[in-house]
Coordinates of C-alpha atoms and ligand atoms in Angstrom, one line a residue:
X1 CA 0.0 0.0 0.0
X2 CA 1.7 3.2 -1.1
X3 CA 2.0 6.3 1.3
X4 CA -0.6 8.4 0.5
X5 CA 0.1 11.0 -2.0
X6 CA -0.1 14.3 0.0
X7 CA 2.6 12.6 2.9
X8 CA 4.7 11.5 -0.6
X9 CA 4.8 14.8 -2.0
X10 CA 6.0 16.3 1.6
X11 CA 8.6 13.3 1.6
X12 CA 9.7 14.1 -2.0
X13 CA 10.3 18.1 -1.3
X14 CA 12.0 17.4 2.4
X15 CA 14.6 15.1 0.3
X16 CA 15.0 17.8 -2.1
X17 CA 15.8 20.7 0.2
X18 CA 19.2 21.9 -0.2
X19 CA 20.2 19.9 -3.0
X20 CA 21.0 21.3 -6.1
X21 CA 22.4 20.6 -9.4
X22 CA 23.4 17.3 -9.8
X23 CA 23.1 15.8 -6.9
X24 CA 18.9 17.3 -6.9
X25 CA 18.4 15.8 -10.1
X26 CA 20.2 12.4 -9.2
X27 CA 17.4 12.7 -6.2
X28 CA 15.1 13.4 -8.4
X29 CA 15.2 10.7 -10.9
X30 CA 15.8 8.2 -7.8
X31 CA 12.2 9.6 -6.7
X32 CA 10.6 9.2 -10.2
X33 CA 12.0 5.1 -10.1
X34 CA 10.5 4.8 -6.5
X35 CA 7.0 6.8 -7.4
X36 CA 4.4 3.9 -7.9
X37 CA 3.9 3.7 -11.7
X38 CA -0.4 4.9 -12.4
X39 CA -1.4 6.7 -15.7
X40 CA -4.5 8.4 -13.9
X41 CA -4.9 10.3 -10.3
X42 CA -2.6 11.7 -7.8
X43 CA 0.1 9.6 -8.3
X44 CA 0.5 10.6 -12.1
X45 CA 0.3 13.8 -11.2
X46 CA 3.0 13.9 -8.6
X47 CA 5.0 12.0 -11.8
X48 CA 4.1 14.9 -13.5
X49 CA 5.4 17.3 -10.8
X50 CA 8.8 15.5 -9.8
X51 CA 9.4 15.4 -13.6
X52 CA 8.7 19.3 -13.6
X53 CA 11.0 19.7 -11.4
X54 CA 13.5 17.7 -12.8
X55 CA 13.0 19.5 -16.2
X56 CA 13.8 22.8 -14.5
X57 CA 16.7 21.6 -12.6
X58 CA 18.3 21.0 -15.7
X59 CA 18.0 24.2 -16.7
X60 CA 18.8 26.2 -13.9
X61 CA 22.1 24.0 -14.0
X62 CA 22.9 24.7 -17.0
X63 CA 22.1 28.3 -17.0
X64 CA 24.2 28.9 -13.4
X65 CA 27.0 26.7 -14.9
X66 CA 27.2 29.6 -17.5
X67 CA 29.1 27.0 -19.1
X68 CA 30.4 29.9 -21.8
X69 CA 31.4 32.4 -19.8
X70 CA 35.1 31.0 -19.5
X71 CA 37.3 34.3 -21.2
X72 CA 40.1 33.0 -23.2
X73 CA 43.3 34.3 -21.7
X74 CA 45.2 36.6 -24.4
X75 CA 48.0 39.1 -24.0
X76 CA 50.6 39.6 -21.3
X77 CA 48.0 40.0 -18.6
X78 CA 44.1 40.1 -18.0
X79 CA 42.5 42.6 -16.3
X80 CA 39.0 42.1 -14.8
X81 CA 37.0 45.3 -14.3
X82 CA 34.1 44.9 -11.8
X83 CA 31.8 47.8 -10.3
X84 CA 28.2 48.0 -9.8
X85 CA 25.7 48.2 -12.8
X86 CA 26.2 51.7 -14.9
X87 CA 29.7 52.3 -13.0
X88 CA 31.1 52.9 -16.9
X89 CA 32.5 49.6 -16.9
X90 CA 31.6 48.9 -20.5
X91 CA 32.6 52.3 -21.7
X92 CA 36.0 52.4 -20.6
X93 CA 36.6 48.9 -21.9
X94 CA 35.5 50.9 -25.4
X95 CA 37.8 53.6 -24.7
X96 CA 40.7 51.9 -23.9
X97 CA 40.3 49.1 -26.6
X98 CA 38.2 49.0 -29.7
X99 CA 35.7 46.4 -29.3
X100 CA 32.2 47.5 -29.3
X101 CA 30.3 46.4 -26.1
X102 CA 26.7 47.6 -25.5
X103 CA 26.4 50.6 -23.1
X104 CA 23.5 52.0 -21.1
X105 CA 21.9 53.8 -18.5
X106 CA 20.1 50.6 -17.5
X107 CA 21.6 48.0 -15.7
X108 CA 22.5 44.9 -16.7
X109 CA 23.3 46.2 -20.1
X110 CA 26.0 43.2 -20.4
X111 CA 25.2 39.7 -19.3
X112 CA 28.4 37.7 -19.6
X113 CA 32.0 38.4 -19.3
X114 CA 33.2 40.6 -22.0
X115 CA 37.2 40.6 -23.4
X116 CA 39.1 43.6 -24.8
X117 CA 42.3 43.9 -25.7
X118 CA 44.3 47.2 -25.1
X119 CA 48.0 47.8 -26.2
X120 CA 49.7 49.4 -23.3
X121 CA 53.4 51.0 -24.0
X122 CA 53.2 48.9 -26.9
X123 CA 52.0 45.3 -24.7
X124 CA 48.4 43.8 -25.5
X125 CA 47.0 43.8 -22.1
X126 CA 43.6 41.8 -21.7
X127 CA 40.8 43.7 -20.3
X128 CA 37.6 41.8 -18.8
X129 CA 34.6 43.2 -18.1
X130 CA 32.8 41.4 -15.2
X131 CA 29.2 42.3 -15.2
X132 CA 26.6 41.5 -12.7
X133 CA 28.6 41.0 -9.5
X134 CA 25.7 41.8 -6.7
X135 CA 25.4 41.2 -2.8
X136 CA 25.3 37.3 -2.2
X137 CA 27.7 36.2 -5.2
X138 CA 29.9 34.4 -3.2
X139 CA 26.6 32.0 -2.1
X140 CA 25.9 32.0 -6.3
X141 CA 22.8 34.5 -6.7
X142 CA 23.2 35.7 -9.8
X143 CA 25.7 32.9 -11.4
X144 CA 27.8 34.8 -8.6
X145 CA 30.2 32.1 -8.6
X146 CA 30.8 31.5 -12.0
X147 CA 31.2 35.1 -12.4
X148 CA 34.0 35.0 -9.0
X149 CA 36.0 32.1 -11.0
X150 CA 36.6 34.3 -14.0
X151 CA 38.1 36.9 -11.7
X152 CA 39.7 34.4 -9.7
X153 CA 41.7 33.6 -12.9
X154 CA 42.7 37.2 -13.3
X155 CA 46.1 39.0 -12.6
X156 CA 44.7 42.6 -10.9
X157 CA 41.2 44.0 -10.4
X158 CA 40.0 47.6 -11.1
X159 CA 37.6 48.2 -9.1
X160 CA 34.8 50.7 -11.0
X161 CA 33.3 53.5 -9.1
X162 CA 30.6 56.0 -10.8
X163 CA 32.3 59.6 -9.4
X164 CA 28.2 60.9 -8.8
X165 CA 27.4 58.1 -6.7
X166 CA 28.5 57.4 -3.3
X167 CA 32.1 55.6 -2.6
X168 CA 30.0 53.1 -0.5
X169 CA 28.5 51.8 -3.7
X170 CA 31.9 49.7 -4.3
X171 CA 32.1 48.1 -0.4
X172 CA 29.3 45.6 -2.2
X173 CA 31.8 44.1 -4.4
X174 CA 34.6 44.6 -1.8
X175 CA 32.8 42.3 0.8
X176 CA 32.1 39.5 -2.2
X177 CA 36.0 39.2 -3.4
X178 CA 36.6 39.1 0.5
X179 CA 34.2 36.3 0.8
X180 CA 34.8 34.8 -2.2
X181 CA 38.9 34.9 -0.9
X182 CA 40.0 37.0 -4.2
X183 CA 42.6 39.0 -3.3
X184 CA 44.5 40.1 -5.9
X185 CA 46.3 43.7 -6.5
X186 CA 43.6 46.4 -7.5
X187 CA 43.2 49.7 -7.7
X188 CA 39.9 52.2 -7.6
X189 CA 38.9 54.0 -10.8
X190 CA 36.3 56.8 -10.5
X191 CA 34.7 57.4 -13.2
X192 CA 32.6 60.3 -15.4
X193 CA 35.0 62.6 -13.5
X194 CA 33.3 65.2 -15.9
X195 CA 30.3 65.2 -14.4
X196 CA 31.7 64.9 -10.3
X197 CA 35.5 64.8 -8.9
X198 CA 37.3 61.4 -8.1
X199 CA 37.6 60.9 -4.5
X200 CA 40.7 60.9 -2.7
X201 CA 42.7 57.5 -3.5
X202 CA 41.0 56.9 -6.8
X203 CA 41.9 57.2 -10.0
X204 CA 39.8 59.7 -12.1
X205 CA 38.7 58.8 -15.2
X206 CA 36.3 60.5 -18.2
X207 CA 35.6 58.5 -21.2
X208 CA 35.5 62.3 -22.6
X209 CA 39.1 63.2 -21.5
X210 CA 41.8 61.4 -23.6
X211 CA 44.3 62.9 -20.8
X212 CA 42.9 60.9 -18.4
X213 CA 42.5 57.6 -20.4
X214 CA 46.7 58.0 -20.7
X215 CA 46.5 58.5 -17.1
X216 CA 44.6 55.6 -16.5
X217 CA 46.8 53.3 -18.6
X218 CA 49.7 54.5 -16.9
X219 CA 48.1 53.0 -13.9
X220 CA 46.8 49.5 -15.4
X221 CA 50.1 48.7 -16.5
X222 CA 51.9 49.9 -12.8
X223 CA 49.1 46.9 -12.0
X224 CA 50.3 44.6 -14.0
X225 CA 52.8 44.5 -12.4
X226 CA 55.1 43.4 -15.5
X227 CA 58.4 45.3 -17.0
X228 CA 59.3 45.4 -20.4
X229 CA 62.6 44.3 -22.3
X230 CA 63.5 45.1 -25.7
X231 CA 63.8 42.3 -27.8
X232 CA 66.5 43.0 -30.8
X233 CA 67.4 40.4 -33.2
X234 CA 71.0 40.6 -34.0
X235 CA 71.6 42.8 -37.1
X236 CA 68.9 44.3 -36.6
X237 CA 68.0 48.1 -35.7
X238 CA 64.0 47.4 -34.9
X239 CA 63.4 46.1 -31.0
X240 CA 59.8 45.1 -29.8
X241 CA 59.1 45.5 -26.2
X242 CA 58.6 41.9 -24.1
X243 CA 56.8 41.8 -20.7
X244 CA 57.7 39.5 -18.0
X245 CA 57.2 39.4 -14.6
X246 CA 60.2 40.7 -12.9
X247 CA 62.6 39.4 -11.2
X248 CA 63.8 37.6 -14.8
X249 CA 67.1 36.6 -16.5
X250 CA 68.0 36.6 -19.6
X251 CA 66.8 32.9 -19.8
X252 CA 63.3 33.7 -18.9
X253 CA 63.3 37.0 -22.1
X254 CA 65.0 33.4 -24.3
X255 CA 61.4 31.4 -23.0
X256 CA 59.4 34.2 -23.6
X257 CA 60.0 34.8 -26.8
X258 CA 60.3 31.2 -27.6
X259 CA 60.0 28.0 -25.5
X260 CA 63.1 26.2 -27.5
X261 CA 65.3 29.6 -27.6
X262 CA 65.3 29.1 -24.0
X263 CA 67.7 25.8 -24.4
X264 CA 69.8 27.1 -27.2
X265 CA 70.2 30.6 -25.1
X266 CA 74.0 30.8 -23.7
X267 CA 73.4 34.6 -22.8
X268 CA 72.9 37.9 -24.2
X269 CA 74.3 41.6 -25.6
X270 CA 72.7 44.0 -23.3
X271 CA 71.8 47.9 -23.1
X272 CA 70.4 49.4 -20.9
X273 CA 70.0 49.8 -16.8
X274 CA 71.3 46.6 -16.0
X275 CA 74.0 46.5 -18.4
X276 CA 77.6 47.8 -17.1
X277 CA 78.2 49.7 -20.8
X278 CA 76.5 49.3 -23.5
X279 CA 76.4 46.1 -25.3
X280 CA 77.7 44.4 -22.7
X281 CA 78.0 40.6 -23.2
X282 CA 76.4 38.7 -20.2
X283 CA 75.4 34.9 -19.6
X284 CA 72.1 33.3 -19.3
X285 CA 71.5 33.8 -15.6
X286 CA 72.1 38.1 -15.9
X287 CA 69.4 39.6 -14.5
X288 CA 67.7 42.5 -17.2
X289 CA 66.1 45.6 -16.0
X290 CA 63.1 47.5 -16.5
X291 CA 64.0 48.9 -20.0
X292 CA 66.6 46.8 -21.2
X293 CA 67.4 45.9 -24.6
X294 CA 68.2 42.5 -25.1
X295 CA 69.9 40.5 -28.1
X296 CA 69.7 37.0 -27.2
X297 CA 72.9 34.7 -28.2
X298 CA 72.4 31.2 -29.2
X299 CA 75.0 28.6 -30.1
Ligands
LIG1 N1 29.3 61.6 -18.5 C1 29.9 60.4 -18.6 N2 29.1 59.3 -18.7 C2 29.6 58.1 -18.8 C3 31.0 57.9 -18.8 N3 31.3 56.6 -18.8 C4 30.1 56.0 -19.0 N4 29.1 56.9 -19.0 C5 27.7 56.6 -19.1 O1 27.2 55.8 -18.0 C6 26.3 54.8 -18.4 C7 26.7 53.4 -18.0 O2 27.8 53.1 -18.7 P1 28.3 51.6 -19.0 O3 29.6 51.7 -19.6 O4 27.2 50.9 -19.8 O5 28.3 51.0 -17.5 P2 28.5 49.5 -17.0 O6 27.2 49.0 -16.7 O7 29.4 49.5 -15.8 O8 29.2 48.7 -18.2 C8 26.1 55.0 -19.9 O9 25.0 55.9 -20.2 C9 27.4 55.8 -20.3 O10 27.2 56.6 -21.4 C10 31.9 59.1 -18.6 O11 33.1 59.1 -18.5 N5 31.2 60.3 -18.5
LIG2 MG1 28.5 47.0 -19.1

């Protein structure tokens, strides 16, 4: 004699709460094998439910799992941008780059994490815009956790405040990447700084002032935290600038420019900060400088 169906359906949702994902849906399709098998009645309607909910569950995993949200890493280092909806996020990403992302004075104009890539003193720098970050992220309302492991992957975080709004705006999205355990270097960036003045320890920022979109580059890169080397080939006049995470020899500038290079490298011709005189010949483990110019010897 089966329960009877009302006490079933209570049973059914108790063994549901708190599961989610896969582990609701294995539930789920455990309760539709157990559910005594009638075409008519309450039974084959509480079939009818539990395969609802099973329908839905699907979805909702697959929609949290943002399974496409994943930004391909490009360029010597990404950058996520994060700030409440409207902060400018989206706009400076535009300035500073050329994509074109959708802009707008309502929120939520951008769904999913959008790339851009900038050339900073002559590096391509990957920019990230990380919409949708609200209160409770860290707990996965709004795909809040998906959304936290893209930044997770980053190298720095600007943080974007809107200049005519309150500073407290941002402590929102402070309080997540502290609960979330994200603690990478960052800086503040106020923004529309032509409609209201940056606050003290920000960065101000107009998407109308070209001055202070130099400014502001100035700073992503000092985030980076990277230095640059100037790669020359020998015989050549032309050098293109290399970024590497300091402290680095001339072994890591050989691995950057080529993974093989960096077994056929037995040192370098350097100019530059870290060179005694100019052209100075120096071996493998030489440590280059901020600036350098580097002709890599092999053989
Ligand atoms: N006056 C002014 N408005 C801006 C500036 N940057 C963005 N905005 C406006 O602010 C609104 C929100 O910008 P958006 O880039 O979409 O913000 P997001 O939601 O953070 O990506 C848009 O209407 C933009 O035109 C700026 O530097 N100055
Ligand atoms: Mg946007």
């Amino acid at each position: 004699m089966p329960m009877p169906h009302r006490t079933y359906k209570q049973v059914i949702k108790r063994r549901l709460v708190g599961k989610e994902g896969t582990e609701r849906i294995r539930e789920l399709r455990t309760i539709l094998a157990e559910l005594p098998g009638y075409k008519n009645g309450p039974y084959a309607d509480l079939r009818k439910w539990v395969e609802g909910e099973l329908e839905e569950t699907r979805l909702r995993k697959r929609v949290v799992h943002r399974d496409s949200i994943a930004v391909r890493r490009e360029g010597a280092a990404q950058i996520a941008f994060v700030g409440a909806p409207n902060a400018g996020k989206s706009s400076l990403l535009q300035a500073l780059s050329n994509v074109q992302i959708k802009t707008g004075d309502y929120a939520f104009t951008t769904t999913r994490p959008v790339p851009a890539l900038t050339r900073i003193r002559g590096v391509l720098v990957q920019l990230v815009e990380i919409p949708g970050l609200i209160e409770g992220a860290h707990e996965d309302r709004g795909g809040g956790r998906a959304l936290l492991g893209v930044l997770r992957g980053a190298d720095a975080i600007v943080l974007c405040h809107d200049a005519t709004t309150p500073l407290e705006e941002l402590d929102v999205i402070k309080r997540e990447l502290v609960a979330a355990g994200i603690d990478l270097p960052s800086l503040v960036v106020a923004t529309k700084t032509d409609e209201a003045p940056a606050p003290p320890g920000t960065v101000g920022v107009s998407v109308l002032d070209d001055a202070s979109l130099d400014r502001f580059r100035v700073e992503i890169w000092r985030l980076t935290g990277l230095m640059r080397v100037f790669v020359r080939r020998p015989g050549e006049e032309e050098s293109e600038p290399l970024a590497l995470h300091p402290p680095a020899s001339v072994a890591d500038v050989a691995r950057t420019i080529h993974q093989e290079l960096e077994q056929e490298c037995t040192g370098a011709r350097v100019w530059g900060d870290s060179a005694q005189f100019p052209g100075q010949r120096v071996g493998r483990t030489h440590a280059v400088a901020d600036g350098d110019t580097i002709e890599v010897l092999v053989g």
